[in-house]
Coordinates of C-alpha atoms in Angstrom, one line a residue:
Chain A
M786 CA 121.2 128.5 47.6
K787 CA 124.5 128.0 46.2
W788 CA 124.8 124.5 47.4
L789 CA 121.5 123.4 45.6
Q790 CA 122.9 124.8 42.4
K791 CA 125.9 123.0 42.8
L792 CA 124.0 119.7 43.6
I793 CA 122.1 120.3 40.4
T794 CA 125.1 120.9 38.1
W795 CA 126.7 117.7 39.7
A796 CA 123.5 115.7 38.8
R797 CA 123.4 117.1 35.3
I798 CA 127.1 115.8 34.9
K799 CA 126.3 112.6 36.4
S800 CA 123.2 111.6 34.6
P801 CA 123.3 112.5 30.8
W802 CA 120.5 110.5 29.2
I803 CA 121.0 110.7 25.3
I804 CA 118.7 110.3 22.2
H805 CA 120.2 109.6 18.9
F806 CA 119.0 111.2 15.6
N807 CA 120.1 110.3 12.2
T808 CA 120.1 113.5 10.3
G809 CA 121.2 112.3 6.8
A810 CA 124.4 110.1 7.7
C811 CA 125.7 107.3 5.8
N812 CA 125.0 105.0 8.8
A813 CA 128.6 104.7 9.8
C814 CA 128.4 107.1 12.6
D815 CA 125.1 105.7 13.6
I816 CA 126.6 102.0 13.9
E817 CA 129.7 103.6 15.8
I818 CA 127.2 105.2 18.3
V819 CA 125.4 102.0 18.7
A820 CA 128.7 100.4 19.2
A821 CA 129.2 103.0 22.0
L822 CA 126.1 101.7 23.8
T823 CA 127.2 98.0 24.1
P824 CA 128.4 96.4 27.0
R825 CA 132.0 96.5 25.9
Y826 CA 132.2 100.2 26.4
D827 CA 129.6 100.3 29.2
I828 CA 128.5 103.7 29.1
E829 CA 126.3 103.4 32.0
R830 CA 129.4 103.8 34.2
F831 CA 129.1 107.6 33.4
G832 CA 125.5 107.5 34.0
I833 CA 124.6 107.6 30.3
L834 CA 121.3 105.8 29.3
L835 CA 120.1 105.6 25.7
K836 CA 116.1 107.1 25.8
G837 CA 113.7 106.6 23.1
T838 CA 111.7 109.9 23.6
P839 CA 113.2 113.4 23.2
R840 CA 111.2 114.3 26.6
H841 CA 113.4 112.3 28.6
A842 CA 116.8 113.1 27.0
D843 CA 119.3 115.8 27.9
V844 CA 121.8 115.3 25.0
L845 CA 120.7 115.2 21.3
M846 CA 123.5 113.1 19.4
C847 CA 123.1 113.9 15.8
S848 CA 124.9 112.3 12.9
G849 CA 125.4 113.2 9.4
P850 CA 124.6 116.5 7.4
V851 CA 121.3 118.2 7.7
T852 CA 119.6 117.7 4.6
R853 CA 116.8 120.0 3.5
Q854 CA 114.0 117.4 4.3
I855 CA 115.3 116.5 7.7
R856 CA 115.9 120.2 8.8
D857 CA 112.5 120.8 10.1
R858 CA 112.2 117.4 11.8
L859 CA 115.6 118.1 13.5
V860 CA 114.4 121.6 14.9
R861 CA 111.2 119.9 15.9
I862 CA 113.0 117.1 17.9
Y863 CA 115.1 119.7 19.5
E864 CA 112.4 121.8 20.6
Q865 CA 110.4 118.8 22.1
M866 CA 113.4 118.3 24.5
P867 CA 113.1 120.0 28.0
E868 CA 115.7 122.6 29.0
P869 CA 118.6 122.3 29.8
K870 CA 119.5 120.5 26.7
F871 CA 122.8 119.9 24.6
V872 CA 123.6 118.8 21.0
V873 CA 126.5 116.8 20.0
A874 CA 127.3 116.6 16.5
V875 CA 128.9 113.1 15.8
G876 CA 131.1 112.7 12.6
T877 CA 132.9 115.1 10.2
C878 CA 129.4 115.6 8.2
A879 CA 127.6 116.7 11.4
C880 CA 130.3 119.0 12.3
S881 CA 130.5 120.8 8.9
G882 CA 128.7 119.0 6.4
G883 CA 131.8 116.9 5.4
V884 CA 132.0 115.8 1.7
F885 CA 128.3 116.9 1.1
K886 CA 129.2 120.3 1.8
G887 CA 127.7 122.5 -1.0
C888 CA 125.3 119.7 -2.2
Y889 CA 121.9 121.2 -3.5
N890 CA 120.0 119.0 -0.9
V891 CA 122.3 119.7 2.2
K892 CA 122.2 122.5 4.5
G893 CA 125.5 122.0 5.9
G894 CA 126.3 120.7 9.5
I895 CA 123.9 120.5 12.5
D896 CA 124.8 123.9 13.5
A897 CA 122.9 125.0 10.3
A898 CA 119.8 124.1 12.0
I899 CA 120.4 124.1 15.9
P900 CA 123.0 125.5 18.2
V901 CA 125.7 122.7 18.7
S902 CA 127.4 122.3 22.1
A903 CA 130.3 119.8 21.1
Y904 CA 131.7 118.6 18.0
I905 CA 133.2 115.0 17.6
P906 CA 135.1 114.9 14.2
G907 CA 135.8 111.5 12.6
C908 CA 134.7 109.4 9.6
P909 CA 133.2 107.7 11.7
A910 CA 133.9 109.0 15.0
R911 CA 135.1 106.1 17.2
P912 CA 133.3 105.0 20.1
E913 CA 135.9 106.1 22.5
A914 CA 135.7 109.4 20.8
I915 CA 132.0 109.8 21.4
I916 CA 132.3 109.0 24.9
D917 CA 135.1 111.3 25.5
G918 CA 133.1 114.0 23.7
V919 CA 130.0 113.6 26.1
V920 CA 132.1 113.4 29.1
K921 CA 134.3 116.4 28.0
L922 CA 130.9 118.5 27.2
L923 CA 129.4 117.7 30.7
T924 CA 132.5 118.3 32.7
S925 CA 132.9 121.7 31.0
L926 CA 129.5 122.7 32.8
Q927 CA 131.5 122.5 36.2
G928 CA 134.4 124.8 35.2
A929 CA 134.4 128.6 35.6
K930 CA 134.4 129.5 31.9
P931 CA 131.4 129.0 30.0
A932 CA 131.1 125.8 28.3
P933 CA 132.2 125.7 24.8
I934 CA 129.4 126.6 22.5
A935 CA 130.1 126.9 18.8
D936 CA 128.2 129.6 17.0
C937 CA 126.8 128.7 13.8
G938 CA 129.9 129.5 12.0
L939 CA 128.6 132.2 9.9
Q940 CA 130.6 135.6 9.9
N941 CA 128.7 138.6 10.8
A942 CA 128.5 139.6 7.3
D943 CA 127.1 136.3 6.0
C944 CA 124.5 136.0 8.9
P945 CA 121.1 136.7 7.6
V946 CA 120.1 138.8 10.6
G947 CA 123.6 140.3 11.5
G948 CA 124.6 138.0 14.0
Q949 CA 125.4 138.4 17.9
G950 CA 122.2 138.3 20.0
A951 CA 119.6 138.9 17.2
A952 CA 116.7 136.7 16.7
C953 CA 117.7 133.7 14.5
P954 CA 115.2 132.7 11.9
D955 CA 116.5 129.2 12.0
L956 CA 115.3 128.6 15.2
S957 CA 111.8 130.2 14.6
G958 CA 113.1 133.2 16.5
R959 CA 113.0 131.6 19.9
R960 CA 116.7 131.3 20.8
G961 CA 119.7 132.7 19.0
G962 CA 122.3 130.2 17.9
C963 CA 125.1 132.5 18.7
S964 CA 124.3 133.4 22.1
P965 CA 125.5 131.1 24.8
Q966 CA 123.2 132.5 27.5
K967 CA 120.2 132.0 25.4
A968 CA 121.1 128.3 24.7
G969 CA 120.5 127.5 28.3
L970 CA 124.2 126.8 28.9
E971 CA 125.4 129.7 31.1
Chain B
M79 CA 100.1 113.0 66.4
A80 CA 103.8 113.9 66.3
W81 CA 104.8 110.2 66.2
S82 CA 102.2 109.3 63.5
L83 CA 103.9 112.2 61.4
F84 CA 107.1 110.8 62.0
N85 CA 106.0 107.5 60.9
L86 CA 104.4 109.1 57.9
L87 CA 107.3 111.1 56.7
I88 CA 110.4 109.7 58.2
F89 CA 111.1 106.3 59.3
P90 CA 108.8 103.7 57.9
G91 CA 107.3 106.5 55.5
F92 CA 108.4 108.5 53.0
L93 CA 112.1 109.2 53.5
F94 CA 113.1 105.8 54.3
L95 CA 111.3 104.5 51.4
F96 CA 112.9 107.0 49.0
V97 CA 116.4 106.4 50.5
F98 CA 115.6 102.4 50.3
G99 CA 113.9 102.4 46.8
L100 CA 116.9 104.4 45.3
A101 CA 119.5 102.0 47.0
M102 CA 117.3 99.1 45.5
E103 CA 117.5 100.8 42.2
F104 CA 121.2 100.8 42.4
V105 CA 121.4 97.3 43.5
D106 CA 119.2 96.1 40.6
R107 CA 121.2 98.3 38.0
K108 CA 124.5 97.0 39.3
L109 CA 123.5 93.3 39.4
Y110 CA 122.0 93.7 35.7
A111 CA 125.5 95.2 34.6
R112 CA 127.5 92.7 36.5
L113 CA 125.5 89.9 35.2
Q114 CA 126.2 91.4 31.5
N115 CA 130.0 91.6 32.3
R116 CA 129.9 95.4 32.5
I117 CA 131.1 97.5 35.6
G118 CA 127.8 99.4 35.9
P119 CA 126.7 102.7 37.3
P120 CA 128.4 104.2 40.4
W121 CA 126.3 104.0 43.9
F122 CA 124.9 107.7 43.6
Q123 CA 123.3 107.0 40.1
P124 CA 119.6 106.7 41.0
F125 CA 119.9 109.8 43.1
A126 CA 121.9 112.0 40.4
D127 CA 118.9 110.7 38.1
F128 CA 116.3 112.0 40.4
V129 CA 118.1 115.3 40.9
K130 CA 118.4 115.8 37.4
L131 CA 115.0 115.3 36.6
A132 CA 113.7 117.3 39.2
A133 CA 115.5 120.3 38.0
K134 CA 114.6 120.0 34.5
E135 CA 112.0 121.9 32.6
D136 CA 108.4 120.3 32.9
I137 CA 106.7 120.2 29.5
I138 CA 103.0 119.7 29.5
P139 CA 101.7 119.0 26.1
E140 CA 99.0 121.4 24.8
E141 CA 96.8 118.5 23.8
A142 CA 97.1 116.9 27.2
D143 CA 94.5 116.9 29.9
S144 CA 96.8 119.1 32.4
V145 CA 95.1 118.1 35.6
M146 CA 95.4 114.6 35.1
F147 CA 98.7 114.9 33.7
R148 CA 99.9 116.7 37.0
L149 CA 98.0 114.6 39.5
M150 CA 99.0 111.0 38.4
P151 CA 102.4 110.8 39.5
A152 CA 101.2 112.1 42.9
F153 CA 98.6 109.5 43.2
A154 CA 101.2 106.5 42.3
L155 CA 103.6 107.8 44.8
A156 CA 101.1 108.1 47.6
S157 CA 99.3 104.8 47.0
V158 CA 102.8 102.8 47.1
V159 CA 103.7 104.9 50.3
T160 CA 100.5 103.9 52.0
A161 CA 100.6 100.3 51.1
F162 CA 103.8 100.0 53.0
F163 CA 102.4 100.6 56.3
Y164 CA 100.4 97.5 56.3
I165 CA 103.1 95.3 55.7
P166 CA 104.9 93.6 58.4
L167 CA 108.6 94.4 58.2
W168 CA 111.0 93.3 60.9
S169 CA 108.5 91.9 63.4
T170 CA 105.1 90.2 63.4
Q171 CA 103.3 93.4 63.7
S172 CA 102.8 96.0 61.0
L173 CA 102.6 99.6 61.7
F174 CA 98.7 99.7 61.1
S175 CA 96.7 96.5 60.7
F176 CA 93.1 95.5 60.7
N177 CA 91.5 92.2 59.6
G178 CA 91.3 92.4 55.9
D179 CA 94.6 94.8 55.2
L180 CA 95.9 92.0 52.8
I181 CA 93.2 93.0 50.2
V182 CA 94.0 96.7 50.8
V183 CA 97.6 96.4 50.1
I184 CA 96.9 94.2 47.0
Y185 CA 94.7 96.9 45.8
L186 CA 96.8 99.8 46.7
L187 CA 99.5 98.1 44.7
T188 CA 97.2 98.1 41.7
I189 CA 96.7 101.7 41.9
P190 CA 100.0 102.8 40.4
T191 CA 99.3 100.6 37.2
L192 CA 95.9 102.3 36.7
T193 CA 97.7 105.9 37.2
F194 CA 100.2 104.7 34.5
F195 CA 97.1 104.0 32.3
L196 CA 95.4 107.1 33.1
A197 CA 98.8 109.2 32.6
G198 CA 99.4 107.6 29.3
W199 CA 95.9 108.0 28.1
H200 CA 95.7 111.8 28.9
S201 CA 98.9 112.6 27.5
T202 CA 97.0 112.2 24.1
S203 CA 100.0 111.2 22.2
L204 CA 99.9 108.2 19.9
F205 CA 102.7 106.4 21.6
S206 CA 101.5 106.9 25.1
M207 CA 98.1 105.7 24.3
I208 CA 99.4 102.6 22.7
G209 CA 101.5 102.2 26.0
A210 CA 98.4 102.8 28.1
T211 CA 96.2 100.3 26.5
R212 CA 99.2 97.7 26.9
T213 CA 99.5 98.5 30.3
L214 CA 95.9 97.7 30.9
T215 CA 95.9 94.6 29.0
Q216 CA 99.0 93.3 30.8
L217 CA 97.3 94.3 34.3
F218 CA 94.4 91.9 33.4
A219 CA 97.0 89.0 32.7
Y220 CA 99.1 89.1 35.7
E221 CA 96.9 90.6 38.4
V222 CA 94.8 87.4 38.7
P223 CA 97.7 85.0 39.3
L224 CA 99.0 87.5 41.7
F225 CA 95.8 87.7 43.9
M226 CA 95.5 83.9 44.1
A227 CA 99.2 83.3 44.7
I228 CA 98.8 86.0 47.7
L229 CA 95.5 84.7 48.9
A230 CA 96.8 81.0 49.1
P231 CA 98.9 81.4 52.2
A232 CA 96.1 83.5 53.7
L233 CA 93.7 80.4 53.3
L234 CA 96.3 78.3 55.1
A235 CA 96.7 80.6 57.9
G236 CA 92.9 81.2 58.2
T237 CA 93.0 85.0 58.3
W238 CA 92.9 88.2 56.2
S239 CA 95.3 90.0 58.2
L240 CA 99.2 90.2 57.0
S241 CA 100.0 90.6 60.6
E242 CA 98.2 87.8 62.0
M243 CA 99.4 85.7 58.9
T244 CA 103.1 86.3 59.8
V245 CA 102.3 85.5 63.5
F246 CA 100.8 82.2 62.3
Y247 CA 103.7 81.5 60.0
D248 CA 105.9 82.6 62.6
Q249 CA 104.8 79.8 64.9
H250 CA 104.9 76.9 62.1
P251 CA 107.7 78.1 59.8
A252 CA 107.7 74.7 58.1
Y253 CA 104.5 75.4 56.5
A254 CA 106.0 78.2 54.3
A255 CA 107.4 75.5 52.3
F256 CA 104.0 74.6 51.0
N257 CA 103.6 77.8 49.4
I258 CA 106.7 77.6 47.0
I259 CA 104.6 77.7 43.8
G260 CA 102.9 80.8 45.2
L261 CA 106.2 82.4 45.7
I262 CA 107.2 81.8 42.2
V263 CA 104.0 82.8 40.6
S264 CA 104.1 86.1 42.8
L265 CA 107.6 86.8 41.6
I266 CA 106.5 86.7 38.0
A267 CA 103.6 88.6 38.5
L268 CA 105.6 91.4 40.4
Q269 CA 108.1 91.5 37.5
G270 CA 104.9 92.3 35.4
K271 CA 104.0 94.7 37.9
L272 CA 107.1 96.6 37.7
E273 CA 106.9 96.6 33.9
R274 CA 110.3 95.2 33.5
V275 CA 111.8 92.7 31.1
P276 CA 110.2 90.5 30.0
F277 CA 107.0 92.4 30.6
D278 CA 108.3 95.8 29.7
I279 CA 105.8 95.6 26.7
P280 CA 104.0 98.9 27.8
E281 CA 107.2 101.1 27.7
A282 CA 109.0 99.0 24.9
E283 CA 111.4 101.7 23.8
T284 CA 112.4 99.8 20.7
E285 CA 108.8 99.9 19.4
I286 CA 106.6 102.8 20.9
V287 CA 109.5 105.2 21.9
G288 CA 108.6 105.4 25.8
G289 CA 105.4 103.9 26.3
T290 CA 103.2 105.6 28.8
F291 CA 105.8 107.9 29.8
T292 CA 106.7 109.3 26.5
E293 CA 105.3 112.7 26.9
Y294 CA 106.5 113.1 30.6
S295 CA 109.5 115.2 31.5
G296 CA 111.1 116.8 34.4
R297 CA 109.5 116.6 38.0
F298 CA 106.5 114.5 36.8
L299 CA 108.8 111.9 35.5
A300 CA 111.2 111.7 38.6
M301 CA 108.0 111.3 40.7
F302 CA 107.0 108.3 38.5
R303 CA 110.5 106.9 38.6
I304 CA 110.6 107.3 42.4
A305 CA 107.1 105.6 42.5
I306 CA 108.2 102.6 40.6
D307 CA 111.1 102.2 42.8
I308 CA 109.3 102.4 45.8
E309 CA 106.8 99.9 44.4
A310 CA 109.6 97.3 43.6
V311 CA 110.4 97.7 47.5
V312 CA 107.0 97.5 48.6
G313 CA 106.2 94.4 46.3
A314 CA 109.4 92.8 47.6
S315 CA 108.5 93.4 51.2
L316 CA 105.1 91.8 50.6
I317 CA 106.4 88.8 49.0
A318 CA 108.9 88.6 52.0
A319 CA 106.2 89.0 54.5
V320 CA 103.7 86.4 52.9
F321 CA 106.1 83.7 51.7
L322 CA 109.4 84.1 53.6
P323 CA 108.4 84.6 57.3
F324 CA 111.7 83.8 58.9
G325 CA 113.3 85.6 61.8
L326 CA 110.6 87.8 62.8
G327 CA 110.8 86.9 66.3
L328 CA 114.4 88.0 67.2
G329 CA 114.0 91.6 67.9
A330 CA 114.2 94.6 66.1
A331 CA 117.9 94.6 65.0
W332 CA 118.1 91.1 63.8
G333 CA 114.6 91.4 62.4
F334 CA 115.8 94.4 60.4
V335 CA 118.9 92.6 59.0
F336 CA 116.7 89.6 58.1
Y337 CA 114.3 91.9 56.5
L338 CA 117.0 93.7 54.3
V339 CA 118.5 90.2 53.3
K340 CA 114.9 89.1 52.1
V341 CA 114.3 92.1 50.2
L342 CA 117.9 92.0 48.5
A343 CA 117.2 88.5 47.8
V344 CA 113.7 89.2 45.8
I345 CA 115.4 92.2 44.1
A346 CA 118.3 90.0 43.2
L347 CA 116.2 87.4 41.8
L348 CA 114.0 89.8 39.9
A349 CA 117.4 91.2 38.3
L350 CA 118.4 87.8 37.3
L351 CA 115.1 87.5 35.4
R352 CA 115.5 90.6 33.9
T353 CA 119.0 89.8 32.6
V354 CA 118.2 86.2 31.3
L355 CA 115.0 86.8 29.5
A356 CA 113.9 89.1 26.7
R357 CA 110.7 91.1 25.9
L358 CA 107.6 89.2 25.1
R359 CA 105.0 90.3 22.7
I360 CA 101.6 91.3 24.3
E361 CA 99.7 88.3 23.3
Q362 CA 102.6 85.9 24.0
M363 CA 102.5 87.5 27.5
V364 CA 98.8 87.1 28.0
I365 CA 98.9 83.5 26.8
F366 CA 101.7 82.8 29.2
C367 CA 100.0 84.3 32.2
W368 CA 96.7 82.7 31.6
R369 CA 97.9 79.3 30.4
I370 CA 100.8 78.7 32.6
V371 CA 101.0 81.2 35.6
A372 CA 97.1 81.3 36.3
P373 CA 96.9 77.5 36.6
A374 CA 100.0 77.3 38.9
A375 CA 98.3 79.9 41.2
L376 CA 94.9 77.8 41.1
F377 CA 96.9 74.8 41.8
Q378 CA 98.5 76.5 44.9
L379 CA 95.0 77.6 46.0
L380 CA 94.0 74.0 45.8
I381 CA 97.0 72.6 47.8
N382 CA 96.3 75.2 50.7
L383 CA 92.6 74.4 50.6
I384 CA 93.3 70.7 51.3
L385 CA 96.2 71.5 53.7
S386 CA 93.9 74.0 55.5
G387 CA 91.6 71.0 56.2
V388 CA 94.3 68.6 57.2
L389 CA 96.7 70.8 59.3
R390 CA 94.1 73.3 60.9
P391 CA 91.2 71.5 62.4

């Protein structure tokens, strides 16, 4: 059944449907994402379609730092998506928290709440960079080496459960943010 | 027995329709892209979408009625494939035919819309229920004009069988010109049946996220998508058989080429409609269908009633 697995991987790379979610961005990254969806950039060439519901989507595009208020909603939307799913953090704030890092109401980057598959830095990230990031994420599925999954960025000493393979409290204990296998990306 | 199975599963049946439906989805999407000055998706795009969806996780919401949720995509697919067998494609004879199969085909093409409604309703999610009620509201608006537009040529031919109708129009090709209003009406109604712009109100993603299919994922969504693709092909074939009965007596090979050209032309017209128009609101759609499209279909019916008295003593 190796050819079937190959066919499925091929189909996943060729048909990424995205959903866009603003986790507290200043709207600059959102406008760049919307710009990337216009006919000028024509991302349907890569099979990318924007979907309204998380049930149809494969890639969750998040922009902005995770605020305390949005965190639960973000996790809920992430868990509504069917496996296999990927998360792309668009913009510097989504990657690390950016200028908002350390604010009383900000948890940090997207990886403070859910596992992230690709980071696209930039303030805001250009449409070309966003398209490049998504295409790179998906083509990395094909290669022999596992997809570049970032862990949550915390060192073992800082991790509340001791890191590496332990159940992650940020994800309701369902899947560990630091284990590529559990994130459905093996 | 073996021949029937072959018909059912391979040639005019499921496999052929699957490939043809995906090809027509590609044509539609590519044309749409080219009309927007884009490059558009590659030729394998609908197939890649189908495989990806089929390999994804299926989520059935806890609140949903899981039996109805699973059954509805299969019903939609089965009814559109069945409808295809009664339509004459490249000759004047369809695979199966009896007197009255026109009505059966029209009703079989209504079943997918009803499954969309039931699927949305039994998903028990707010957005899918709004989408479901809109689907049904829209059904009542376009279905009556479609029925009248397709029954008008049957009145002129004096038969309720699609095959006998195509025989009649093959003998009198000039009579097809009388049905031009019916052709326009049925194109508009088909666009509504396929729930595409400007009639994509039930799945308006900017208002009600995904409409009837909000809760669908994985295999079930893939089945619904392929059912809609096949419905487009079957609807286009029905319009080609009823309103464009040309090149049917030329043998199988040329007949097939003519058939492909006719279906492509209908799909291209639908793609053009989708590009140049924007989504209507639900009440605008209902008003448009009842005030403009339905009277036009009635007018066509009147013309054909008078003509059938004059031309067919």
